[in-house]
Short mmCIF file of C-alpha atoms in Angstrom, two decimals:
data_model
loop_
_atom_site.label_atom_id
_atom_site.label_comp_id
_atom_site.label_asym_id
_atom_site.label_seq_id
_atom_site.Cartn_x
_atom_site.Cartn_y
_atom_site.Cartn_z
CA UNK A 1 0.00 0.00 0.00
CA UNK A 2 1.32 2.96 -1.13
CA UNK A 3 3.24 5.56 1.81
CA UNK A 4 3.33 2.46 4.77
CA UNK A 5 6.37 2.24 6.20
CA UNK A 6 7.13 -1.67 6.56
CA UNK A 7 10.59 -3.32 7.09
CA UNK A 8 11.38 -5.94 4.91
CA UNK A 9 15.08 -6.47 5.08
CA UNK A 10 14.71 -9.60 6.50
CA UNK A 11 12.02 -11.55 3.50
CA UNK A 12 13.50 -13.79 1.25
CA UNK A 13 12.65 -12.43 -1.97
CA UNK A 14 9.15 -12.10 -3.73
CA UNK A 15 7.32 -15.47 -3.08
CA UNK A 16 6.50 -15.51 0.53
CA UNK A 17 6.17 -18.40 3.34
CA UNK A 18 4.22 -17.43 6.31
CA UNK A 19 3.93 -19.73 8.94
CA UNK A 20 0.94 -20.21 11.03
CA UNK A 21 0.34 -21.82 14.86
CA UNK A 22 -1.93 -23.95 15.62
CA UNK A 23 -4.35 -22.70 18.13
CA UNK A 24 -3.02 -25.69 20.68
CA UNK A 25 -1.99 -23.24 23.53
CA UNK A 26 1.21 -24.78 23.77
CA UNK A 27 3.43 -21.76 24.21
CA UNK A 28 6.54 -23.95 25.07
CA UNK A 29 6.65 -25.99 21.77
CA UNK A 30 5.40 -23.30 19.64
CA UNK A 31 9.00 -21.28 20.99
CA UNK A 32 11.04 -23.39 20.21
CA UNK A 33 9.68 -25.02 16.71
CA UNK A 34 9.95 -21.30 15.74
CA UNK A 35 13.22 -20.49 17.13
CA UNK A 36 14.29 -23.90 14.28
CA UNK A 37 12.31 -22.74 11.57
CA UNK A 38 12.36 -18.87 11.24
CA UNK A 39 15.80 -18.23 9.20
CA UNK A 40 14.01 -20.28 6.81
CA UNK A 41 10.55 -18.61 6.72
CA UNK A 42 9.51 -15.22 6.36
CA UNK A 43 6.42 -14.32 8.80
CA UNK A 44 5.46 -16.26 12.00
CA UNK A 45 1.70 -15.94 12.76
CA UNK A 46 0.34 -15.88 16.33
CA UNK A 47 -3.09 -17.32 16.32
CA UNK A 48 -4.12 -18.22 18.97
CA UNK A 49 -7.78 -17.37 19.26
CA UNK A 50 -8.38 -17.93 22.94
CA UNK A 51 -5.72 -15.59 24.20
CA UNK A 52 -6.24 -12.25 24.86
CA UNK A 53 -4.36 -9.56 22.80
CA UNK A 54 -1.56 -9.23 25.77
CA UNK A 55 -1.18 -12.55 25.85
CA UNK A 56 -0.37 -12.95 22.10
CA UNK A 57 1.85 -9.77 22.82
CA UNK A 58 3.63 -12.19 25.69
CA UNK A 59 4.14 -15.02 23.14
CA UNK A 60 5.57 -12.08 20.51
CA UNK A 61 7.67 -11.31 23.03
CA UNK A 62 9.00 -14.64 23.85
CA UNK A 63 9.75 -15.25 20.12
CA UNK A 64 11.77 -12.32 20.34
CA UNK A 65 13.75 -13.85 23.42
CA UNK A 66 14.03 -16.82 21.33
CA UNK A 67 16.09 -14.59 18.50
CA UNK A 68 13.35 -14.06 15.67
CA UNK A 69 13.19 -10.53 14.21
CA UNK A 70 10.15 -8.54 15.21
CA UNK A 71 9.37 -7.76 11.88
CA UNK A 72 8.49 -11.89 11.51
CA UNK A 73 6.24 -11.66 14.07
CA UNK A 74 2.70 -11.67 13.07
CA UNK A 75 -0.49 -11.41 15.26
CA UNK A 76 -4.32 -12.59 14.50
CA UNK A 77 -6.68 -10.14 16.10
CA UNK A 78 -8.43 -7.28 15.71
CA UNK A 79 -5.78 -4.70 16.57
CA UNK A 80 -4.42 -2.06 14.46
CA UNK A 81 -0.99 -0.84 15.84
CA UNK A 82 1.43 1.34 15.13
CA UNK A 83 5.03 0.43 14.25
CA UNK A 84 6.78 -1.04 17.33
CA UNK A 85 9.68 -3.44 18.31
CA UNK A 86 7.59 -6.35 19.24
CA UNK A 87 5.68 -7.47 16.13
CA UNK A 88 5.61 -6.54 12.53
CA UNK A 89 2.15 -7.21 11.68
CA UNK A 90 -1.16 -7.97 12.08
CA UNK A 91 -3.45 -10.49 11.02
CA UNK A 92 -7.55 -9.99 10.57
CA UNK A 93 -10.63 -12.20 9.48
CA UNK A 94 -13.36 -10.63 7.95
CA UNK A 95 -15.35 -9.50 10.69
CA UNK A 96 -12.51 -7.07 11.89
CA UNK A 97 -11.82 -5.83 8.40
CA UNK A 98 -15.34 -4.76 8.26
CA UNK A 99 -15.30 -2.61 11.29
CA UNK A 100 -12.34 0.02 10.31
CA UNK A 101 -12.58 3.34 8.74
CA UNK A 102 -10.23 3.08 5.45
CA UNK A 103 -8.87 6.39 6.71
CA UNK A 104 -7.53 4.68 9.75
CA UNK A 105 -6.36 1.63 8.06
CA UNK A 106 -4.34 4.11 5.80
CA UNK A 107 -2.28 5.16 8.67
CA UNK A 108 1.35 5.19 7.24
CA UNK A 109 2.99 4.45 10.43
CA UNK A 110 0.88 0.84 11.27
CA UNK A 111 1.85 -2.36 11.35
CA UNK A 112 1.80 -4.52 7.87
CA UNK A 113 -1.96 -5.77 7.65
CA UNK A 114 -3.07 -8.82 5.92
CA UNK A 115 -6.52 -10.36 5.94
CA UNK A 116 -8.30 -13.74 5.44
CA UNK A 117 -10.67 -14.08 2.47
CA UNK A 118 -12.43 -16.79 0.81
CA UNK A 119 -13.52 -15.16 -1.83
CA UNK A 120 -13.09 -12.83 -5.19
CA UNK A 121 -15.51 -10.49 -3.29
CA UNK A 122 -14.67 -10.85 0.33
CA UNK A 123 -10.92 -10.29 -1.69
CA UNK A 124 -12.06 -6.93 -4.11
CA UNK A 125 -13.65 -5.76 -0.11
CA UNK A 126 -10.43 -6.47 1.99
CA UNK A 127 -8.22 -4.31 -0.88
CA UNK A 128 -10.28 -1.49 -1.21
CA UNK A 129 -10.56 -1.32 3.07
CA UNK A 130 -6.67 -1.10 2.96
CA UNK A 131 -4.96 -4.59 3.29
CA UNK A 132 -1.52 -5.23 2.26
CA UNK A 133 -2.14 -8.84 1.62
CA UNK A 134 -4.10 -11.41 1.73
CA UNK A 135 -4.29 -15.34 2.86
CA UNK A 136 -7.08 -17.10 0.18
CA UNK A 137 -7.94 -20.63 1.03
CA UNK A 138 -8.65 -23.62 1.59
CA UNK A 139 -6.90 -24.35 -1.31
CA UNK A 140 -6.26 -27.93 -1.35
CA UNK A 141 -7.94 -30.67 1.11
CA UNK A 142 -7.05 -29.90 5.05
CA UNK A 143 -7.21 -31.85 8.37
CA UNK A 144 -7.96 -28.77 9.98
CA UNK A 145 -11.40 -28.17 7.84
CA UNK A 146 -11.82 -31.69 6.71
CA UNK A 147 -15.79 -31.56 6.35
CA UNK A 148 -15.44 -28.42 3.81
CA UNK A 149 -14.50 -29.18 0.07
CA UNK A 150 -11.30 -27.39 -0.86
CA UNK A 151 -11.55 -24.38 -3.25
CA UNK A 152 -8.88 -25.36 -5.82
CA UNK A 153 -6.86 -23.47 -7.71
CA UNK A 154 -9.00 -21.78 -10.19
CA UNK A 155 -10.59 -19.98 -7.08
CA UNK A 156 -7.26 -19.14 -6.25
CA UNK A 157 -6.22 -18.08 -9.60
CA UNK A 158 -9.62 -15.97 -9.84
CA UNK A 159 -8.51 -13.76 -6.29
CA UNK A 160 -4.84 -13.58 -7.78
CA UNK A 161 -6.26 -11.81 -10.95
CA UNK A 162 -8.91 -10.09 -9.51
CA UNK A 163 -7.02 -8.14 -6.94
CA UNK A 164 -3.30 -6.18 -7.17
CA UNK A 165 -2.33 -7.17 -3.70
CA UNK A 166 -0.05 -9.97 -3.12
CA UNK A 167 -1.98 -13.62 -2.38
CA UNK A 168 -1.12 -16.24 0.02
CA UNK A 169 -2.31 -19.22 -0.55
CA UNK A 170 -3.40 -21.67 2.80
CA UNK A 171 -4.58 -25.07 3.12
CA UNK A 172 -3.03 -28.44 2.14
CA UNK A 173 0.17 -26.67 0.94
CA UNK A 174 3.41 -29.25 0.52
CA UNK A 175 6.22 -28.63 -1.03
CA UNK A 176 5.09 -30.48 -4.41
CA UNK A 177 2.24 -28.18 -4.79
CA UNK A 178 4.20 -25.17 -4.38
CA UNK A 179 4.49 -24.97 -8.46
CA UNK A 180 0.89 -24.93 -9.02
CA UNK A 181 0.40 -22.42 -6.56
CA UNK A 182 3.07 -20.12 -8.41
CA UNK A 183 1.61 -20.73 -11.98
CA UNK A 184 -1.85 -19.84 -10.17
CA UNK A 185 -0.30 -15.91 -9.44
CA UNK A 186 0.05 -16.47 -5.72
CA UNK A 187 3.22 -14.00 -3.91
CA UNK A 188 3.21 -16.92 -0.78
CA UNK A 189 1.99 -19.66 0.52
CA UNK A 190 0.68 -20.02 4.53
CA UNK A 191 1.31 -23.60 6.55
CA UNK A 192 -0.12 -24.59 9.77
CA UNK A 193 0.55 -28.65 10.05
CA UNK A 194 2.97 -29.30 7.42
CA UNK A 195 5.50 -27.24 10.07
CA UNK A 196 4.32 -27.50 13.58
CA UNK A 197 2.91 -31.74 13.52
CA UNK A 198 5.95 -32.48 11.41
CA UNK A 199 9.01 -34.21 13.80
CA UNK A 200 11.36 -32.22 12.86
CA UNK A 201 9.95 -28.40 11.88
CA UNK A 202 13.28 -26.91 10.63
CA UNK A 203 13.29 -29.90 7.85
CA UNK A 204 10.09 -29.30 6.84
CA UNK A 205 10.69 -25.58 6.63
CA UNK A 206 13.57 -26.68 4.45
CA UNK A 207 11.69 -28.50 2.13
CA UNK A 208 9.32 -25.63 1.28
CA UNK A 209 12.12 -22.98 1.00
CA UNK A 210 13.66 -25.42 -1.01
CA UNK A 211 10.63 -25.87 -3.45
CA UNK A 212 9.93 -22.23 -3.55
CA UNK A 213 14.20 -21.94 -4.69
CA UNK A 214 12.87 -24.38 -7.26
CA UNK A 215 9.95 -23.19 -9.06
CA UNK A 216 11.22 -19.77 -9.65
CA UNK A 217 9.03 -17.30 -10.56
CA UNK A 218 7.27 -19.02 -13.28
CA UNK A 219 4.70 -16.96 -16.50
CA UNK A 220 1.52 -17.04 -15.90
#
């Protein structure tokens, strides 16, 4: 978004892997899984949906302790904040994208904001409101949603096109479908169980840095 100040000295390049938590509660393991996996990622996600907003700020700050760079650090909330040392951005589902004032989403000093979607229009809505990015999914088939049919990649391709925002793509992703994802216009991808329920986290972070190395930046 044009005139927001966010750091990025520490991304990889243009394709982007976010990692998410898993909502378990277990601060302990989610430390130090991330403290193995974040010189190979690019954002952390705190989402933990039954902690309070200082209580996500206490896990921020004990990935911190644990040596990731603030600007990594994202928290799911509601929250708009301004630039800070703690965490670089913010993460939103549609009912908190709903309730700000463009004008105060424009605020060139916040935090980077991206939002969830699951659709071209819930996609056009969460642009125009002021999001720098956006997570579109369930892509492929999920244990975390397993009763809801996936939404495939001509949905995804469909957001990608419809919107000038970078797209992450979420759900299913594994380091063979990383290609497909690419070739369907997506800037990232965004992985939940493929990190944290994997035995050994930093491996499987290596595996999906190594597939994104891989596939380049292929033409659409």
């Amino acid at each position: 978004m044009n005139g927001t100040a966010i750091s990025h000295e520490y991304v990889h390049g243009s394709f982007e892997l976010h990692v998410v938590s898993t909502g378990n509660g277990d601060q302990a393991s989610f430390v130090k899984a991330a403290e193995e996996v974040w010189p190979r990622v690019d954002y952390i996600h705190i989402r933990e949906k039954q902690l309070t907003w200082q209580e996500k700020i206490g896990w921020a700050e004990s990935l911190c302790g644990a040596g990731v760079p603030s600007c990594r650090i994202v928290i799911s909330g509601s929250e708009l904040s301004p630039q800070n040392d703690i965490y670089g951005g913010v993460h939103w589902g549609q009912e908190a994208i709903r309730n700000y004032n463009n004008d105060v989403i424009s605020n060139v000093h916040r935090v980077r904001l991206g939002v969830s979607v699951h659709s071209i229009d819930e996609a056009k809505i969460a642009e125009e409101q002021g999001a720098d990015y956006l997570f579109f999914g369930h892509v492929y088939s999920t244990n975390s949603k397993p009763d809801l049919e996936p939404r495939g990649l001509y949905a995804l391709d469909e957001v990608c096109r419809g919107v000038s925002i970078p797209v992450m793509a979420i759900g299913g992703i594994k380091p063979g479908n990383i290609h497909a994802i690419r070739s369907a216009g997506a800037q990232g991808v965004a992985v939940i169980s493929n990190i944290w329920a994997s035995d050994s986290p930093d491996q499987a972070a290596a595996s999906l840095r190594q597939a994104i190395v891989a596939t380049g930046s292929p033409c659409r």
